[in-house]
Amino acid sequence: RPTSCRSYYLTFLSDYIFLMIMKIVVATKNPGKVREIKEILAHKRIQVCSLLDFPNFPEIKETGKSFYENALTKARQVNQKTSLPALADDSGLEVDALNNRPGILSARYAGTKATDQERINKLLSEMKGIPDSKRKGRFVCCMVFCDHNRIFHVTGFCDGTISRKPSGRNGFGYDPVFFLPELGKTMAQLDLDEKNKISHRSNALKKIKEMIFREYKII
């Protein structure tokens, strides 16, 4: 009988864990980014929230020297302060002709309080004399998942060129000037489903989603 009771308990515990909802905090207040991440991580056992749900969460300073260092800092701080698994990314635009600028400074390229349009204007101004053949660039996204001692990371990329003027109203950041030759559109001209098939963030998310599902036995 003791063995039978123990077996029953283990079966019950296994079923309970299997049915548990995993709450993940995305370390951002960017609604566009949250929307993209929710779309890809959608699962009945996963609840995605963000720092928009924690309005008093202190600002996280990005002082790292790489996308990975910044993403790790954000994931660790959110995990520590909320006691929930955290998912953070640091992403940006690298342009060959600008020696990979703006890079990790993409969000602060035109100043800490600059708008997306102001960042785009600065980028286009710096690239004014650069011919079409030398306007190649890529979006880079390093994503880090942190749940106390469980930490893993991935990097996703999306290659394209920098157009001479903005086009499209979807997306955010540099999307209106990031042209995808194979599609004949800028990133901002894609709908969310199209973007989630090819973007740097979706590439990173799909990789880290596999890791999360495997690590936590989510099926």
PDB file of C-alpha atoms in Angstrom:
ATOM      1  CA  ARG A   1       0.000   0.000   0.000  1.00  0.00           C
ATOM      2  CA  PRO A   2       2.746   2.595   0.791  1.00  0.00           C
ATOM      3  CA  THR A   3       4.238   1.955  -2.628  1.00  0.00           C
ATOM      4  CA  SER A   4       0.815   2.340  -4.194  1.00  0.00           C
ATOM      5  CA  CYS A   5       0.202   5.636  -2.360  1.00  0.00           C
ATOM      6  CA  ARG A   6       3.599   6.942  -3.355  1.00  0.00           C
ATOM      7  CA  SER A   7       2.962   5.985  -6.966  1.00  0.00           C
ATOM      8  CA  TYR A   8      -0.413   7.725  -6.891  1.00  0.00           C
ATOM      9  CA  TYR A   9       1.151  10.852  -5.399  1.00  0.00           C
ATOM     10  CA  LEU A  10       3.888  10.970  -8.034  1.00  0.00           C
ATOM     11  CA  THR A  11       1.333  10.514 -10.795  1.00  0.00           C
ATOM     12  CA  PHE A  12      -0.803  13.305  -9.322  1.00  0.00           C
ATOM     13  CA  LEU A  13       2.240  15.583  -9.004  1.00  0.00           C
ATOM     14  CA  SER A  14       3.306  14.846 -12.567  1.00  0.00           C
ATOM     15  CA  ASP A  15      -0.186  15.645 -13.874  1.00  0.00           C
ATOM     16  CA  TYR A  16      -0.299  18.838 -11.770  1.00  0.00           C
ATOM     17  CA  ILE A  17       3.024  20.072 -13.110  1.00  0.00           C
ATOM     18  CA  PHE A  18       1.932  19.195 -16.638  1.00  0.00           C
ATOM     19  CA  LEU A  19      -1.164  21.403 -16.257  1.00  0.00           C
ATOM     20  CA  MET A  20       0.561  24.353 -14.553  1.00  0.00           C
ATOM     21  CA  ILE A  21       0.499  27.722 -16.267  1.00  0.00           C
ATOM     22  CA  MET A  22       3.932  29.221 -16.754  1.00  0.00           C
ATOM     23  CA  LYS A  23       3.973  32.999 -16.409  1.00  0.00           C
ATOM     24  CA  ILE A  24       6.800  34.736 -18.270  1.00  0.00           C
ATOM     25  CA  VAL A  25       7.622  38.425 -17.899  1.00  0.00           C
ATOM     26  CA  VAL A  26       8.981  40.074 -21.025  1.00  0.00           C
ATOM     27  CA  ALA A  27      11.490  42.728 -19.997  1.00  0.00           C
ATOM     28  CA  THR A  28      10.112  45.579 -22.085  1.00  0.00           C
ATOM     29  CA  LYS A  29       7.505  48.329 -22.092  1.00  0.00           C
ATOM     30  CA  ASN A  30       7.417  48.441 -25.885  1.00  0.00           C
ATOM     31  CA  PRO A  31       3.859  47.377 -26.856  1.00  0.00           C
ATOM     32  CA  GLY A  32       4.916  46.475 -30.404  1.00  0.00           C
ATOM     33  CA  LYS A  33       7.597  44.124 -29.139  1.00  0.00           C
ATOM     34  CA  VAL A  34       5.210  42.594 -26.582  1.00  0.00           C
ATOM     35  CA  ARG A  35       2.642  41.949 -29.306  1.00  0.00           C
ATOM     36  CA  GLU A  36       5.189  40.137 -31.489  1.00  0.00           C
ATOM     37  CA  ILE A  37       6.416  37.987 -28.602  1.00  0.00           C
ATOM     38  CA  LYS A  38       2.906  37.048 -27.461  1.00  0.00           C
ATOM     39  CA  GLU A  39       2.058  35.976 -30.993  1.00  0.00           C
ATOM     40  CA  ILE A  40       4.975  33.531 -31.222  1.00  0.00           C
ATOM     41  CA  LEU A  41       4.894  32.204 -27.641  1.00  0.00           C
ATOM     42  CA  ALA A  42       1.141  31.628 -27.705  1.00  0.00           C
ATOM     43  CA  HIS A  43       0.349  28.388 -25.849  1.00  0.00           C
ATOM     44  CA  LYS A  44      -2.334  27.272 -23.389  1.00  0.00           C
ATOM     45  CA  ARG A  45       0.313  26.685 -20.705  1.00  0.00           C
ATOM     46  CA  ILE A  46       2.111  30.001 -21.146  1.00  0.00           C
ATOM     47  CA  GLN A  47       0.941  33.395 -19.936  1.00  0.00           C
ATOM     48  CA  VAL A  48       3.013  36.279 -21.277  1.00  0.00           C
ATOM     49  CA  CYS A  49       3.060  39.593 -19.452  1.00  0.00           C
ATOM     50  CA  SER A  50       5.499  42.491 -19.612  1.00  0.00           C
ATOM     51  CA  LEU A  51       6.820  45.454 -17.677  1.00  0.00           C
ATOM     52  CA  LEU A  52       3.667  47.269 -18.786  1.00  0.00           C
ATOM     53  CA  ASP A  53       2.035  45.131 -16.081  1.00  0.00           C
ATOM     54  CA  PHE A  54       4.573  46.411 -13.532  1.00  0.00           C
ATOM     55  CA  PRO A  55       4.247  50.211 -13.914  1.00  0.00           C
ATOM     56  CA  ASN A  56       6.495  50.942 -10.928  1.00  0.00           C
ATOM     57  CA  PHE A  57       9.344  48.772 -12.168  1.00  0.00           C
ATOM     58  CA  PRO A  58      12.551  50.868 -12.118  1.00  0.00           C
ATOM     59  CA  GLU A  59      14.305  51.732 -15.355  1.00  0.00           C
ATOM     60  CA  ILE A  60      16.942  49.211 -16.363  1.00  0.00           C
ATOM     61  CA  LYS A  61      20.127  50.837 -17.576  1.00  0.00           C
ATOM     62  CA  GLU A  62      21.717  49.216 -20.604  1.00  0.00           C
ATOM     63  CA  THR A  63      25.435  49.559 -19.916  1.00  0.00           C
ATOM     64  CA  GLY A  64      26.662  46.403 -21.618  1.00  0.00           C
ATOM     65  CA  LYS A  65      29.103  46.336 -24.502  1.00  0.00           C
ATOM     66  CA  SER A  66      27.129  43.787 -26.525  1.00  0.00           C
ATOM     67  CA  PHE A  67      23.547  42.790 -27.272  1.00  0.00           C
ATOM     68  CA  TYR A  68      24.031  39.739 -25.041  1.00  0.00           C
ATOM     69  CA  GLU A  69      25.264  41.712 -22.014  1.00  0.00           C
ATOM     70  CA  ASN A  70      22.321  44.109 -22.196  1.00  0.00           C
ATOM     71  CA  ALA A  71      19.766  41.313 -22.622  1.00  0.00           C
ATOM     72  CA  LEU A  72      21.258  39.332 -19.735  1.00  0.00           C
ATOM     73  CA  THR A  73      21.164  42.365 -17.434  1.00  0.00           C
ATOM     74  CA  LYS A  74      17.488  42.977 -18.179  1.00  0.00           C
ATOM     75  CA  ALA A  75      16.480  39.330 -17.822  1.00  0.00           C
ATOM     76  CA  ARG A  76      18.307  38.930 -14.494  1.00  0.00           C
ATOM     77  CA  GLN A  77      16.885  42.099 -12.961  1.00  0.00           C
ATOM     78  CA  VAL A  78      13.308  41.299 -13.972  1.00  0.00           C
ATOM     79  CA  ASN A  79      13.649  37.716 -12.728  1.00  0.00           C
ATOM     80  CA  GLN A  80      15.089  38.858  -9.398  1.00  0.00           C
ATOM     81  CA  LYS A  81      12.503  41.575  -8.759  1.00  0.00           C
ATOM     82  CA  THR A  82       9.404  39.643  -9.869  1.00  0.00           C
ATOM     83  CA  SER A  83      10.507  36.094  -8.928  1.00  0.00           C
ATOM     84  CA  LEU A  84       9.056  35.033 -12.292  1.00  0.00           C
ATOM     85  CA  PRO A  85      10.856  33.634 -15.331  1.00  0.00           C
ATOM     86  CA  ALA A  86      11.994  36.548 -17.481  1.00  0.00           C
ATOM     87  CA  LEU A  87      12.608  36.917 -21.174  1.00  0.00           C
ATOM     88  CA  ALA A  88      14.653  39.837 -22.421  1.00  0.00           C
ATOM     89  CA  ASP A  89      16.106  40.840 -25.718  1.00  0.00           C
ATOM     90  CA  ASP A  90      18.485  43.459 -26.936  1.00  0.00           C
ATOM     91  CA  SER A  91      18.217  44.168 -30.593  1.00  0.00           C
ATOM     92  CA  GLY A  92      19.372  46.706 -33.070  1.00  0.00           C
ATOM     93  CA  LEU A  93      20.330  47.608 -36.577  1.00  0.00           C
ATOM     94  CA  GLU A  94      23.816  47.083 -37.976  1.00  0.00           C
ATOM     95  CA  VAL A  95      24.714  48.856 -41.227  1.00  0.00           C
ATOM     96  CA  ASP A  96      27.822  47.761 -43.110  1.00  0.00           C
ATOM     97  CA  ALA A  97      28.633  51.218 -44.489  1.00  0.00           C
ATOM     98  CA  LEU A  98      28.466  52.725 -40.990  1.00  0.00           C
ATOM     99  CA  ASN A  99      30.853  50.176 -39.461  1.00  0.00           C
ATOM    100  CA  ASN A 100      27.870  48.330 -37.936  1.00  0.00           C
ATOM    101  CA  ARG A 101      26.363  51.443 -36.364  1.00  0.00           C
ATOM    102  CA  PRO A 102      23.969  52.131 -34.758  1.00  0.00           C
ATOM    103  CA  GLY A 103      24.331  48.633 -33.235  1.00  0.00           C
ATOM    104  CA  ILE A 104      23.699  48.413 -29.508  1.00  0.00           C
ATOM    105  CA  LEU A 105      22.978  52.152 -29.506  1.00  0.00           C
ATOM    106  CA  SER A 106      20.077  51.780 -31.957  1.00  0.00           C
ATOM    107  CA  ALA A 107      17.438  52.948 -29.467  1.00  0.00           C
ATOM    108  CA  ARG A 108      19.596  55.911 -28.358  1.00  0.00           C
ATOM    109  CA  TYR A 109      21.072  56.733 -31.765  1.00  0.00           C
ATOM    110  CA  ALA A 110      19.518  60.216 -31.933  1.00  0.00           C
ATOM    111  CA  GLY A 111      19.381  60.782 -28.167  1.00  0.00           C
ATOM    112  CA  THR A 112      17.760  59.032 -25.225  1.00  0.00           C
ATOM    113  CA  LYS A 113      14.359  60.679 -25.768  1.00  0.00           C
ATOM    114  CA  ALA A 114      14.355  60.648 -29.579  1.00  0.00           C
ATOM    115  CA  THR A 115      11.345  59.358 -31.496  1.00  0.00           C
ATOM    116  CA  ASP A 116      11.485  56.578 -34.084  1.00  0.00           C
ATOM    117  CA  GLN A 117      11.214  59.217 -36.811  1.00  0.00           C
ATOM    118  CA  GLU A 118      14.149  61.175 -35.401  1.00  0.00           C
ATOM    119  CA  ARG A 119      16.289  58.027 -35.340  1.00  0.00           C
ATOM    120  CA  ILE A 120      15.323  57.249 -38.926  1.00  0.00           C
ATOM    121  CA  ASN A 121      16.096  60.818 -39.993  1.00  0.00           C
ATOM    122  CA  LYS A 122      19.577  60.615 -38.492  1.00  0.00           C
ATOM    123  CA  LEU A 123      20.249  57.257 -40.129  1.00  0.00           C
ATOM    124  CA  LEU A 124      19.152  58.480 -43.565  1.00  0.00           C
ATOM    125  CA  SER A 125      21.152  61.666 -43.147  1.00  0.00           C
ATOM    126  CA  GLU A 126      24.337  59.720 -42.402  1.00  0.00           C
ATOM    127  CA  MET A 127      23.710  57.471 -45.412  1.00  0.00           C
ATOM    128  CA  LYS A 128      22.787  60.247 -47.849  1.00  0.00           C
ATOM    129  CA  GLY A 129      25.759  59.745 -50.172  1.00  0.00           C
ATOM    130  CA  ILE A 130      25.954  55.953 -49.967  1.00  0.00           C
ATOM    131  CA  PRO A 131      25.036  54.119 -53.221  1.00  0.00           C
ATOM    132  CA  ASP A 132      22.374  51.406 -53.328  1.00  0.00           C
ATOM    133  CA  SER A 133      24.990  48.675 -53.717  1.00  0.00           C
ATOM    134  CA  LYS A 134      26.510  49.544 -50.333  1.00  0.00           C
ATOM    135  CA  ARG A 135      23.413  49.994 -48.197  1.00  0.00           C
ATOM    136  CA  LYS A 136      23.320  46.457 -46.786  1.00  0.00           C
ATOM    137  CA  GLY A 137      22.500  45.897 -43.142  1.00  0.00           C
ATOM    138  CA  ARG A 138      20.893  43.498 -40.744  1.00  0.00           C
ATOM    139  CA  PHE A 139      18.639  43.461 -37.735  1.00  0.00           C
ATOM    140  CA  VAL A 140      20.172  41.551 -34.808  1.00  0.00           C
ATOM    141  CA  CYS A 141      18.321  40.186 -31.786  1.00  0.00           C
ATOM    142  CA  CYS A 142      19.955  38.507 -28.802  1.00  0.00           C
ATOM    143  CA  MET A 143      17.391  36.938 -26.487  1.00  0.00           C
ATOM    144  CA  VAL A 144      18.008  35.702 -22.941  1.00  0.00           C
ATOM    145  CA  PHE A 145      15.706  33.600 -20.753  1.00  0.00           C
ATOM    146  CA  CYS A 146      16.382  33.687 -17.005  1.00  0.00           C
ATOM    147  CA  ASP A 147      14.679  31.633 -14.308  1.00  0.00           C
ATOM    148  CA  HIS A 148      17.056  31.863 -11.348  1.00  0.00           C
ATOM    149  CA  ASN A 149      19.865  29.411 -12.219  1.00  0.00           C
ATOM    150  CA  ARG A 150      18.330  28.476 -15.562  1.00  0.00           C
ATOM    151  CA  ILE A 151      19.786  30.842 -18.135  1.00  0.00           C
ATOM    152  CA  PHE A 152      20.031  30.338 -21.860  1.00  0.00           C
ATOM    153  CA  HIS A 153      20.328  32.624 -24.873  1.00  0.00           C
ATOM    154  CA  VAL A 154      20.081  32.697 -28.667  1.00  0.00           C
ATOM    155  CA  THR A 155      20.691  35.216 -31.468  1.00  0.00           C
ATOM    156  CA  GLY A 156      18.534  35.857 -34.519  1.00  0.00           C
ATOM    157  CA  PHE A 157      19.270  37.841 -37.681  1.00  0.00           C
ATOM    158  CA  CYS A 158      17.407  39.362 -40.617  1.00  0.00           C
ATOM    159  CA  ASP A 159      19.305  40.722 -43.633  1.00  0.00           C
ATOM    160  CA  GLY A 160      18.178  43.599 -45.816  1.00  0.00           C
ATOM    161  CA  THR A 161      19.126  47.023 -47.144  1.00  0.00           C
ATOM    162  CA  ILE A 162      18.460  50.581 -46.020  1.00  0.00           C
ATOM    163  CA  SER A 163      15.978  52.374 -48.259  1.00  0.00           C
ATOM    164  CA  ARG A 164      16.228  56.075 -49.091  1.00  0.00           C
ATOM    165  CA  LYS A 165      12.883  56.998 -47.577  1.00  0.00           C
ATOM    166  CA  PRO A 166      10.427  55.440 -45.128  1.00  0.00           C
ATOM    167  CA  SER A 167       7.582  53.252 -46.390  1.00  0.00           C
ATOM    168  CA  GLY A 168       4.838  51.465 -44.463  1.00  0.00           C
ATOM    169  CA  ARG A 169       2.974  52.093 -41.239  1.00  0.00           C
ATOM    170  CA  ASN A 170       3.329  48.771 -39.436  1.00  0.00           C
ATOM    171  CA  GLY A 171       6.077  47.773 -37.017  1.00  0.00           C
ATOM    172  CA  PHE A 172       8.236  50.198 -35.098  1.00  0.00           C
ATOM    173  CA  GLY A 173      11.809  51.451 -34.831  1.00  0.00           C
ATOM    174  CA  TYR A 174      13.719  51.317 -38.114  1.00  0.00           C
ATOM    175  CA  ASP A 175      11.162  49.052 -39.819  1.00  0.00           C
ATOM    176  CA  PRO A 176      10.026  51.728 -42.344  1.00  0.00           C
ATOM    177  CA  VAL A 177      13.527  52.003 -43.879  1.00  0.00           C
ATOM    178  CA  PHE A 178      14.586  48.356 -43.655  1.00  0.00           C
ATOM    179  CA  PHE A 179      13.958  46.986 -47.133  1.00  0.00           C
ATOM    180  CA  LEU A 180      13.674  43.264 -47.832  1.00  0.00           C
ATOM    181  CA  PRO A 181      14.729  42.671 -51.478  1.00  0.00           C
ATOM    182  CA  GLU A 182      13.256  39.152 -51.653  1.00  0.00           C
ATOM    183  CA  LEU A 183       9.826  40.497 -50.678  1.00  0.00           C
ATOM    184  CA  GLY A 184      10.042  43.898 -52.358  1.00  0.00           C
ATOM    185  CA  LYS A 185       8.794  45.566 -49.173  1.00  0.00           C
ATOM    186  CA  THR A 186      10.094  47.296 -46.081  1.00  0.00           C
ATOM    187  CA  MET A 187       9.591  45.608 -42.724  1.00  0.00           C
ATOM    188  CA  ALA A 188       6.897  48.210 -41.962  1.00  0.00           C
ATOM    189  CA  GLN A 189       4.899  47.123 -45.005  1.00  0.00           C
ATOM    190  CA  LEU A 190       4.480  43.594 -43.649  1.00  0.00           C
ATOM    191  CA  ASP A 191       1.582  42.499 -41.495  1.00  0.00           C
ATOM    192  CA  LEU A 192       2.369  40.788 -38.199  1.00  0.00           C
ATOM    193  CA  ASP A 193       2.077  37.259 -39.600  1.00  0.00           C
ATOM    194  CA  GLU A 194       4.472  38.077 -42.448  1.00  0.00           C
ATOM    195  CA  LYS A 195       6.918  39.770 -40.093  1.00  0.00           C
ATOM    196  CA  ASN A 196       6.882  36.870 -37.659  1.00  0.00           C
ATOM    197  CA  LYS A 197       8.040  34.530 -40.404  1.00  0.00           C
ATOM    198  CA  ILE A 198      11.268  36.384 -41.173  1.00  0.00           C
ATOM    199  CA  SER A 199      12.196  38.955 -38.515  1.00  0.00           C
ATOM    200  CA  HIS A 200      15.306  38.786 -36.346  1.00  0.00           C
ATOM    201  CA  ARG A 201      13.175  38.723 -33.213  1.00  0.00           C
ATOM    202  CA  SER A 202      10.966  35.929 -34.478  1.00  0.00           C
ATOM    203  CA  ASN A 203      14.035  33.900 -35.471  1.00  0.00           C
ATOM    204  CA  ALA A 204      15.450  34.277 -31.961  1.00  0.00           C
ATOM    205  CA  LEU A 205      12.064  33.644 -30.342  1.00  0.00           C
ATOM    206  CA  LYS A 206      11.460  30.410 -32.224  1.00  0.00           C
ATOM    207  CA  LYS A 207      14.846  29.111 -31.084  1.00  0.00           C
ATOM    208  CA  ILE A 208      14.359  30.073 -27.453  1.00  0.00           C
ATOM    209  CA  LYS A 209      10.760  28.796 -27.497  1.00  0.00           C
ATOM    210  CA  GLU A 210      12.107  25.346 -28.348  1.00  0.00           C
ATOM    211  CA  MET A 211      14.518  25.576 -25.402  1.00  0.00           C
ATOM    212  CA  ILE A 212      11.781  26.674 -22.977  1.00  0.00           C
ATOM    213  CA  PHE A 213       9.382  23.960 -24.124  1.00  0.00           C
ATOM    214  CA  ARG A 214      12.078  21.300 -23.867  1.00  0.00           C
ATOM    215  CA  GLU A 215      13.383  22.491 -20.475  1.00  0.00           C
ATOM    216  CA  TYR A 216       9.905  22.731 -18.899  1.00  0.00           C
ATOM    217  CA  LYS A 217       8.399  19.776 -20.776  1.00  0.00           C
ATOM    218  CA  ILE A 218       5.686  21.852 -22.413  1.00  0.00           C
ATOM    219  CA  ILE A 219       3.806  20.013 -25.152  1.00  0.00           C
TER     220      ILE A 219
END
